[in-house]
PDB file of C-alpha atoms in Angstrom:
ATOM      1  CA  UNK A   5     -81.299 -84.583  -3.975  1.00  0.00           C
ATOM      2  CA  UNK A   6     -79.587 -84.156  -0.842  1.00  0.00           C
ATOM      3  CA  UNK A   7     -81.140 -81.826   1.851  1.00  0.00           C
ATOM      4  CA  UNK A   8     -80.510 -80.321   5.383  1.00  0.00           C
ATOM      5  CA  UNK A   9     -83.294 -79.365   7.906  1.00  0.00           C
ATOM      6  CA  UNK A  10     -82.415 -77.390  10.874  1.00  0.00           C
ATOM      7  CA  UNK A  11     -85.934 -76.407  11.830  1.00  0.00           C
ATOM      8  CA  UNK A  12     -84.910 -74.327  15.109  1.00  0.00           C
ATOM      9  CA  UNK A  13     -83.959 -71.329  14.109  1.00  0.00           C
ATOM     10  CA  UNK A  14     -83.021 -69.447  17.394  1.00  0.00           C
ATOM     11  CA  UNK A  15     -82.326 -71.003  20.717  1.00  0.00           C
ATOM     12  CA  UNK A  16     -82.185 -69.187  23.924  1.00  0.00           C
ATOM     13  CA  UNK A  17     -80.730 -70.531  27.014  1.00  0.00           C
ATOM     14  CA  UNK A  18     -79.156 -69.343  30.267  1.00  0.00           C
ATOM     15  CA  UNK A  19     -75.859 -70.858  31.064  1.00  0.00           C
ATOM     16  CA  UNK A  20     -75.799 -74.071  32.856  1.00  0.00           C
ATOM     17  CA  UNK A  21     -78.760 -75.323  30.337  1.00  0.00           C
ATOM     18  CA  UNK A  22     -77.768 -78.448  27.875  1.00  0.00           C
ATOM     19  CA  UNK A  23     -79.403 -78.032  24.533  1.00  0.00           C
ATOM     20  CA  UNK A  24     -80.104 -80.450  21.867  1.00  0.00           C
ATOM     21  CA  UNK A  25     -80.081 -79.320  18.104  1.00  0.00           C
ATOM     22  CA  UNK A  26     -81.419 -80.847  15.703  1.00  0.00           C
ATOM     23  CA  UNK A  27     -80.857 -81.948  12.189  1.00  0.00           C
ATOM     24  CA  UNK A  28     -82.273 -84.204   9.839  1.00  0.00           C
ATOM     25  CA  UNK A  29     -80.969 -84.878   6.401  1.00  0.00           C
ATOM     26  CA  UNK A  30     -82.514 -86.380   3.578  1.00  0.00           C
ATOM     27  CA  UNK A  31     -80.599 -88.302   0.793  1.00  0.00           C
ATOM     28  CA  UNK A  32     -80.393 -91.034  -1.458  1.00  0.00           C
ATOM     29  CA  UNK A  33     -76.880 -92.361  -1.145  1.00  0.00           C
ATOM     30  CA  UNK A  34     -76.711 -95.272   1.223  1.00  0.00           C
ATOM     31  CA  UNK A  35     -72.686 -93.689   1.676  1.00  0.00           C
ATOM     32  CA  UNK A  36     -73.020 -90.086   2.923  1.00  0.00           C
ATOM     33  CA  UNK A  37     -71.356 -87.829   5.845  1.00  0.00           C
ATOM     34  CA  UNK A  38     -72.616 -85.714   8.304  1.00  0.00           C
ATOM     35  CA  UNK A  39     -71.071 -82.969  10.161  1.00  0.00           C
ATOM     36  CA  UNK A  40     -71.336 -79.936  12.484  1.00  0.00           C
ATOM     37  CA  UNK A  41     -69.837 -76.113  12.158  1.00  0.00           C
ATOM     38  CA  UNK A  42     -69.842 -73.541  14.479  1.00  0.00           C
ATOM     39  CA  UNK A  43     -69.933 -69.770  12.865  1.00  0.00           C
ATOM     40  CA  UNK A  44     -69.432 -67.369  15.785  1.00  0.00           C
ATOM     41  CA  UNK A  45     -70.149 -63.785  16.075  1.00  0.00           C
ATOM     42  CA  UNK A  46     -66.496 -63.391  14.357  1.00  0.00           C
ATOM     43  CA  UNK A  47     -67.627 -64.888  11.052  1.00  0.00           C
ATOM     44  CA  UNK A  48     -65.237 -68.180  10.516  1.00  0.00           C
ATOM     45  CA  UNK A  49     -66.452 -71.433  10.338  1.00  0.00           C
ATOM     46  CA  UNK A  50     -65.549 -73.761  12.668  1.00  0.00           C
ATOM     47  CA  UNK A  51     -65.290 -77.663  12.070  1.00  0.00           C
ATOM     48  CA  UNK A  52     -66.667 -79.971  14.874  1.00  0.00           C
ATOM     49  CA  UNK A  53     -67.333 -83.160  14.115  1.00  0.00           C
ATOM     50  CA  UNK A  54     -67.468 -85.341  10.719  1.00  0.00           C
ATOM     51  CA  UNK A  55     -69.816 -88.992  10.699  1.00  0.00           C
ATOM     52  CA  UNK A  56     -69.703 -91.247   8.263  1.00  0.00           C
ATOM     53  CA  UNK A  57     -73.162 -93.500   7.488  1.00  0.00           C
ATOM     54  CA  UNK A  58     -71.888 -96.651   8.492  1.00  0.00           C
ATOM     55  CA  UNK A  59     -70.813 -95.221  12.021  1.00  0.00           C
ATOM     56  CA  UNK A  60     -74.020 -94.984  14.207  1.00  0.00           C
ATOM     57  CA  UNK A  61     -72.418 -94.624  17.493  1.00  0.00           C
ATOM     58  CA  UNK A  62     -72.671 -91.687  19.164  1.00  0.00           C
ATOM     59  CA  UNK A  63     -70.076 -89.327  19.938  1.00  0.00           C
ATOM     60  CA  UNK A  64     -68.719 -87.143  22.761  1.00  0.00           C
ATOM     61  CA  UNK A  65     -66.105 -84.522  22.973  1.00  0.00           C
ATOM     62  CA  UNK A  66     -66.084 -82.445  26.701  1.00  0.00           C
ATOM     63  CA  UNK A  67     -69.504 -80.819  26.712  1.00  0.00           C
ATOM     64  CA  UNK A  68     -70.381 -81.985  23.277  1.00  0.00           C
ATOM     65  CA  UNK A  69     -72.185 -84.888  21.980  1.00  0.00           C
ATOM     66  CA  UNK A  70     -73.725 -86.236  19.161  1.00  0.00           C
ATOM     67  CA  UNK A  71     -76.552 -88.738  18.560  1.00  0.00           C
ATOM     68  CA  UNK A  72     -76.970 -90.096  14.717  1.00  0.00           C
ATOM     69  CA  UNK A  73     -79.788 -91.994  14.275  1.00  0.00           C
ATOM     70  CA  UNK A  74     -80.645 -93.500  10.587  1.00  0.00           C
ATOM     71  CA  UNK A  75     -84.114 -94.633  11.677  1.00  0.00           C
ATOM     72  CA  UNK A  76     -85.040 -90.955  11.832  1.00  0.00           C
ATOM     73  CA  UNK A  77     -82.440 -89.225   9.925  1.00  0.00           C
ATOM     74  CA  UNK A  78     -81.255 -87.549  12.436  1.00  0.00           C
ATOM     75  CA  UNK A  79     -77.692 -85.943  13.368  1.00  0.00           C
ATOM     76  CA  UNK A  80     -78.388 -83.842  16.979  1.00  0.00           C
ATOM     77  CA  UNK A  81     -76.045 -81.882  18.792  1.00  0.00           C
ATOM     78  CA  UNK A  82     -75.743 -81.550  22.557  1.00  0.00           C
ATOM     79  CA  UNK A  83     -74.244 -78.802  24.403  1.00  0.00           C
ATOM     80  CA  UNK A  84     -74.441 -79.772  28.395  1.00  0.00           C
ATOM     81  CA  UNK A  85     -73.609 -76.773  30.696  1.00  0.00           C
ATOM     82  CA  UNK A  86     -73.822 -74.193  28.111  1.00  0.00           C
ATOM     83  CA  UNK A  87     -71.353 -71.533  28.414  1.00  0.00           C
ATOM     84  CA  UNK A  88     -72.025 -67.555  27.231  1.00  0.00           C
ATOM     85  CA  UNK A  89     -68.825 -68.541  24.491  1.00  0.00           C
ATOM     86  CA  UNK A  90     -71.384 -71.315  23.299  1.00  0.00           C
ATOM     87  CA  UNK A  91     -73.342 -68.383  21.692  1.00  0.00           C
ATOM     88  CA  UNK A  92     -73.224 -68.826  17.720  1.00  0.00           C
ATOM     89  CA  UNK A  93     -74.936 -70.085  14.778  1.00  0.00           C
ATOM     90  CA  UNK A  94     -73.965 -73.862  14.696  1.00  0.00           C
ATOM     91  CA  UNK A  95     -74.395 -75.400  11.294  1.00  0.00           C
ATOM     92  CA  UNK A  96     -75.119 -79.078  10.030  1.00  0.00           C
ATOM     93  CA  UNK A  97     -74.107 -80.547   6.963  1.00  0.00           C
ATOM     94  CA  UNK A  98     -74.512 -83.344   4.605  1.00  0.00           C
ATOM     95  CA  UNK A  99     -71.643 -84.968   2.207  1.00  0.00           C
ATOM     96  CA  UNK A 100     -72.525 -87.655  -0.613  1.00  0.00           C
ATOM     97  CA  UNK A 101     -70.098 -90.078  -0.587  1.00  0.00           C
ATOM     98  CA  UNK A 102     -68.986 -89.906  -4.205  1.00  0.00           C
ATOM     99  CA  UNK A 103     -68.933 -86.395  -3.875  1.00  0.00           C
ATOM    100  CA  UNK A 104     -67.047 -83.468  -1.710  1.00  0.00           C
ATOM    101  CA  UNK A 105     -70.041 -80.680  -2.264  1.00  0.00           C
ATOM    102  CA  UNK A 106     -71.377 -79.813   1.469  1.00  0.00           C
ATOM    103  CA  UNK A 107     -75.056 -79.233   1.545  1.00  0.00           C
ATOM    104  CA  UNK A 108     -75.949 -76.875   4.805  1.00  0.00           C
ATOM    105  CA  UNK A 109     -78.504 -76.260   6.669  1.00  0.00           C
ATOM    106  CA  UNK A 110     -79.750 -72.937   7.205  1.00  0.00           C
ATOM    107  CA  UNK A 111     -78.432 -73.042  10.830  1.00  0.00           C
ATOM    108  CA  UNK A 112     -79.500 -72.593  14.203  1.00  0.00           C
ATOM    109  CA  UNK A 113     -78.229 -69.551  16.250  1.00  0.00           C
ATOM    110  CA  UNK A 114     -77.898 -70.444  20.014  1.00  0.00           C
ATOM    111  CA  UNK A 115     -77.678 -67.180  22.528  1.00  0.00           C
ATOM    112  CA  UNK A 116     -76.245 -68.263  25.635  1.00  0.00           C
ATOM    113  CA  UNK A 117     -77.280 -65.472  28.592  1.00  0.00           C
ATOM    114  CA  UNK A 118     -75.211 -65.301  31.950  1.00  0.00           C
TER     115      UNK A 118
ATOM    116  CA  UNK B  24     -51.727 -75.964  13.984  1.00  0.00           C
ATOM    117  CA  UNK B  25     -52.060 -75.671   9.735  1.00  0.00           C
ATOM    118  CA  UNK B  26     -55.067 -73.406   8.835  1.00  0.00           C
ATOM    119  CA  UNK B  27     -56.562 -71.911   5.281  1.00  0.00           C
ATOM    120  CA  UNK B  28     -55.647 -68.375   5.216  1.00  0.00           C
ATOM    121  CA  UNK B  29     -57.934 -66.002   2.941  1.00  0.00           C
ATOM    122  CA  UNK B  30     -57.062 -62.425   1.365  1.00  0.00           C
ATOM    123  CA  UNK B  31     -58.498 -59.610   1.493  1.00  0.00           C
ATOM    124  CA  UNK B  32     -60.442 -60.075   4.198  1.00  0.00           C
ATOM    125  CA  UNK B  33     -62.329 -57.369   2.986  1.00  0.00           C
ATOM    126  CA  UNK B  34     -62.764 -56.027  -0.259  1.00  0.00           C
ATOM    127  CA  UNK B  35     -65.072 -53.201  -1.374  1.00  0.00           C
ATOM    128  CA  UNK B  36     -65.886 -53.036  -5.648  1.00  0.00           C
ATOM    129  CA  UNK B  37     -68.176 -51.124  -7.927  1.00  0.00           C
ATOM    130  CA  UNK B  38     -70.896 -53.400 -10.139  1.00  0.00           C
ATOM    131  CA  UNK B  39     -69.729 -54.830 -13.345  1.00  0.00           C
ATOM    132  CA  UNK B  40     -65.734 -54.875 -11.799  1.00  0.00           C
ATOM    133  CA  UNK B  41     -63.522 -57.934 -12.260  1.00  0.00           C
ATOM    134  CA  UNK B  42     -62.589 -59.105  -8.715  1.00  0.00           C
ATOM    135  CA  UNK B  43     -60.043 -62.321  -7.450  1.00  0.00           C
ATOM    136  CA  UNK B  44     -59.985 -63.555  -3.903  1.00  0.00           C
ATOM    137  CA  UNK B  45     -57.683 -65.504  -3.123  1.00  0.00           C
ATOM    138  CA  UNK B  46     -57.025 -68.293  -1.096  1.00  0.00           C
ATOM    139  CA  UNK B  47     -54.114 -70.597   0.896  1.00  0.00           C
ATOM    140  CA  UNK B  48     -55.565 -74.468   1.550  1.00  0.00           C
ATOM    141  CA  UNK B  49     -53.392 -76.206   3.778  1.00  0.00           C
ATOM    142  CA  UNK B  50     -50.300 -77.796   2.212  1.00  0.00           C
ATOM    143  CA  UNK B  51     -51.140 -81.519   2.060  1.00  0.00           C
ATOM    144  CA  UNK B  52     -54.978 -81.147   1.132  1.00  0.00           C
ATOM    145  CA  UNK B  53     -55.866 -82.475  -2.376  1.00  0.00           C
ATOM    146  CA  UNK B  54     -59.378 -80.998  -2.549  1.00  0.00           C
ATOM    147  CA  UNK B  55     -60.011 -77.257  -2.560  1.00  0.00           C
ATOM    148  CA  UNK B  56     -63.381 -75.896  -2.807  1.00  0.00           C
ATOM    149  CA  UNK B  57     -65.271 -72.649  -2.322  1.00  0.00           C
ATOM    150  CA  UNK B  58     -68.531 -71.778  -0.169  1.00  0.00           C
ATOM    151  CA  UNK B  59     -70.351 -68.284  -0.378  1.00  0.00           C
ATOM    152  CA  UNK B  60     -72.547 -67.024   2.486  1.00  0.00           C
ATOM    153  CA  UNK B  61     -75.193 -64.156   1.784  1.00  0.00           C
ATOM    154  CA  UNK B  62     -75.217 -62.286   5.014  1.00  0.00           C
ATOM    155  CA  UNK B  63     -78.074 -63.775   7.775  1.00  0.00           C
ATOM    156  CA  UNK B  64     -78.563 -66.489   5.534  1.00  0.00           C
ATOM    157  CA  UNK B  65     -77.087 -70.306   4.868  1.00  0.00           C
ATOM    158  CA  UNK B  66     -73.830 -71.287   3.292  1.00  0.00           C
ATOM    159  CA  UNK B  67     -74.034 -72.364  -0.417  1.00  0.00           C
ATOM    160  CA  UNK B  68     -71.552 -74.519  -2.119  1.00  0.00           C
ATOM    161  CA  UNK B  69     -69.722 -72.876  -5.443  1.00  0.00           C
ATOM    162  CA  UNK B  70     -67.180 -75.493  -6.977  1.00  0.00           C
ATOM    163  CA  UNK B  71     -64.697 -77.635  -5.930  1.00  0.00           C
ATOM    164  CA  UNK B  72     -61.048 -78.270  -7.572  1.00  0.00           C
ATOM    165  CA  UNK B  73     -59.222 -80.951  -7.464  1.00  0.00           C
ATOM    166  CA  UNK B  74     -56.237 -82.011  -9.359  1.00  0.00           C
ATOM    167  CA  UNK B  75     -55.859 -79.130 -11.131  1.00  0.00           C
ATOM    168  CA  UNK B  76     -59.892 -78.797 -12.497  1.00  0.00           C
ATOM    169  CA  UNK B  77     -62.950 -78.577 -11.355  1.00  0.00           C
ATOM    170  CA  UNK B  78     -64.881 -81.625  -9.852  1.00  0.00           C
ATOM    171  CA  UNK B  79     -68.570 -80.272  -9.187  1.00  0.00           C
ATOM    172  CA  UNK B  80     -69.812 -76.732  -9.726  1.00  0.00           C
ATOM    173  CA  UNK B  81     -73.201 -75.828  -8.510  1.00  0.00           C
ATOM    174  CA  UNK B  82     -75.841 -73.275 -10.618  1.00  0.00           C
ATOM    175  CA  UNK B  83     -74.581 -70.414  -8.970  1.00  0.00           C
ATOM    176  CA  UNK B  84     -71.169 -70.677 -10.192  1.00  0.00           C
ATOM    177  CA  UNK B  85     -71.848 -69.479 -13.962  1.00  0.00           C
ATOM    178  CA  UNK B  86     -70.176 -68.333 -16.812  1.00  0.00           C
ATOM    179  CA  UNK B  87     -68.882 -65.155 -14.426  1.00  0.00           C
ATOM    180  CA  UNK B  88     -66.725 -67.524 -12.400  1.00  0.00           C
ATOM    181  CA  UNK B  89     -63.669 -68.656 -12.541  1.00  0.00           C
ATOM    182  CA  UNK B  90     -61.225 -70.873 -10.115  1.00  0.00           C
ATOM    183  CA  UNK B  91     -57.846 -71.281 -10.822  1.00  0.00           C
ATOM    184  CA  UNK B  92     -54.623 -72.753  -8.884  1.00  0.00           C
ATOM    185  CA  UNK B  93     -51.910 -70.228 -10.828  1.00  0.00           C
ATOM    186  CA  UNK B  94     -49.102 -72.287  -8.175  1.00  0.00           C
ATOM    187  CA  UNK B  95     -48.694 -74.748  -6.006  1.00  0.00           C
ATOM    188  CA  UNK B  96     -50.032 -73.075  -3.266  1.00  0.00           C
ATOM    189  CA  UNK B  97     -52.999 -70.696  -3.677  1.00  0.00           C
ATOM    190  CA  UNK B  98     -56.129 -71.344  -5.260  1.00  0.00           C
ATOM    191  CA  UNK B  99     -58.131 -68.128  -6.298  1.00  0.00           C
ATOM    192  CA  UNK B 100     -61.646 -67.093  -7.171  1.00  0.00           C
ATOM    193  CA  UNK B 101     -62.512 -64.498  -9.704  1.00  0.00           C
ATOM    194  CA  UNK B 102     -65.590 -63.145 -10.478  1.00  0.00           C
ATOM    195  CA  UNK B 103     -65.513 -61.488 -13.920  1.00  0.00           C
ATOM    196  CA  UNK B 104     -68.131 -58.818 -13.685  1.00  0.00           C
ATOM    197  CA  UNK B 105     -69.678 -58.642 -10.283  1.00  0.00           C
ATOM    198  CA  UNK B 106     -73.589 -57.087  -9.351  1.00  0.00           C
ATOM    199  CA  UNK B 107     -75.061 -56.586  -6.408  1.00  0.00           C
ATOM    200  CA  UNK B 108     -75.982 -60.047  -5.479  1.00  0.00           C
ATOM    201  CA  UNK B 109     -72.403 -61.131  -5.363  1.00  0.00           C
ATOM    202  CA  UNK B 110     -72.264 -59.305  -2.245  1.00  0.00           C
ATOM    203  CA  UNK B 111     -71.589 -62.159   0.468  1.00  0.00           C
ATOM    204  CA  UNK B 112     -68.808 -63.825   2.622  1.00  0.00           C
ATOM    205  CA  UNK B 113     -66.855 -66.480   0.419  1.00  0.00           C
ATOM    206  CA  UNK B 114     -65.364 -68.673   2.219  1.00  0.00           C
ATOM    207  CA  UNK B 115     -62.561 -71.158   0.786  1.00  0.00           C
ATOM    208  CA  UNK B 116     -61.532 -74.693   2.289  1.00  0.00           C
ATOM    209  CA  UNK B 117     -59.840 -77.387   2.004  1.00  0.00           C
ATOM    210  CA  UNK B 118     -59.830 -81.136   2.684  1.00  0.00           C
ATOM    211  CA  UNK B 119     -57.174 -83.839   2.315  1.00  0.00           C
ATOM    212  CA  UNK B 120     -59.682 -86.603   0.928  1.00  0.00           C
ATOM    213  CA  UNK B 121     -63.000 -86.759  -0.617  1.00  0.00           C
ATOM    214  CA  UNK B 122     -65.660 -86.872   2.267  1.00  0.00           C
ATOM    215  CA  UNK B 123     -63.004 -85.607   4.742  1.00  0.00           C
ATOM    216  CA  UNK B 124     -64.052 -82.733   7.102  1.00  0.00           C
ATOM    217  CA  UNK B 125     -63.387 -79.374   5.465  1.00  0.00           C
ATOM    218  CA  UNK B 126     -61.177 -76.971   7.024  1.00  0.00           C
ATOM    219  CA  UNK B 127     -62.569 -72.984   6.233  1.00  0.00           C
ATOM    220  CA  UNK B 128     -60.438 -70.146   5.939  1.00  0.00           C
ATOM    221  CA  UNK B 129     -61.944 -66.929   7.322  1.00  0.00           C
ATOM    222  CA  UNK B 130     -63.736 -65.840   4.635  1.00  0.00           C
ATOM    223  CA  UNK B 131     -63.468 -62.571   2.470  1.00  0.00           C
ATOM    224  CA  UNK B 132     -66.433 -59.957   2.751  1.00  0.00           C
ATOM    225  CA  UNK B 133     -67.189 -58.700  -0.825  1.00  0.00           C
ATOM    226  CA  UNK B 134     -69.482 -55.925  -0.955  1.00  0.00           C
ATOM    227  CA  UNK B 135     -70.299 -54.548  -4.612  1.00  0.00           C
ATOM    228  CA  UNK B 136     -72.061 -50.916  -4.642  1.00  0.00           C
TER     229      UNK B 136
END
């Protein structure tokens, strides 16, 4: 069975911080993909980044990066320079290959003070 | 840019009423799925549809769901005789390939009293 572990469940930062979240995923398939949502305070959930298994390199996107790491099962996300409009839950999830059902974590809600 | 649109947004109903929301994937996606999300806690996968039936259902989605895609362009959810615990965000989305990232719509609140 396919699982998601976001063990932080509240950051706090001030703005300027970088903060790491982490994920770790558990599965069987040897063909699986990872990704990230943000849910602001506005409800909708927003995609930000999809990985497939077989693509370990990391990724970054302005402010954003990603490391995967299969050794550890890991998926983090790093904001650098958090911003206040950083502030939402941000969400990890796991994809089987042979199958579309997205398995979520129970999310990690990052406040970002001024 | 092309984005799932959801309706209502909200939508209020007494226990044991029949309620559809209903959903607009984006035009060139193939898979269509939908997502609930008690409030505080984490999103849970329903079903997903594709080519005109479902591919995977979860435990949740029992006998008192129902997805259907009545045209070529929405895809609805009905819930035959809701009770309290229905009460959540559903969210619906949409992907153009198995695997591919899944594009949300906004979500409609249902709240059952």
């Amino acid at each position: 069975a396919q699982k998601v572990t976001q063990a932080q469940t509240e950051i706090s930062v001030v703005e300027k911080e970088d903060v790491t979240l982490d994920c770790v995923y558990e599965t069987r398939d040897t063909t699986y993909y990872l990704f990230w949502y943000k849910q602001p305070p506005s409800g909708e959930l927003v995609f930000l980044i999809r990985r497939n298994s077989f693509d370990e390199q990391n990724e970054i996107s302005g402010r954003y990066s990603w490391n995967f790491q299969k050794s550890t099962s890991s998926f983090n996300f790093t904001i650098t320079a958090s911003q206040v409009v950083d502030s939402a839950v941000y969400f990890c999830a796991l994809s089987e290959g042979e199958y579309s059902t997205l398995t979520f974590g129970k999310g990690t809600m990052l406040l970002v003070s001024p | 840019e092309p984005e799932v649109t959801q309706t209502p947004s909200h939508q209020v109903t007494q226990m044991g009423q029949e309620v559809i929301l209903r959903c607009v994937p984006i035009s060139n996606h193939l898979y269509f799925y939908w997502y609930r999300q008690i409030l505080g806690q984490k999103v849970e996968f329903l079903v997903s549809f594709y080519n005109n039936e479902i591919s995977e259902k979860s435990e949740i989605f029992d006998d008192q769901f129902s997805v259907e895609r009545p045209d070529g362009s929405n895809f609805t959810l009905k819930i035959r005789s809701t009770k309290l615990e229905d009460s959540a965000m559903y969210f619906c989305a949409s992907s153009e390939d198995l695997g591919d990232e899944q594009f949300f719509g906004p979500g409609t609140r249902l709240t059952v009293l």
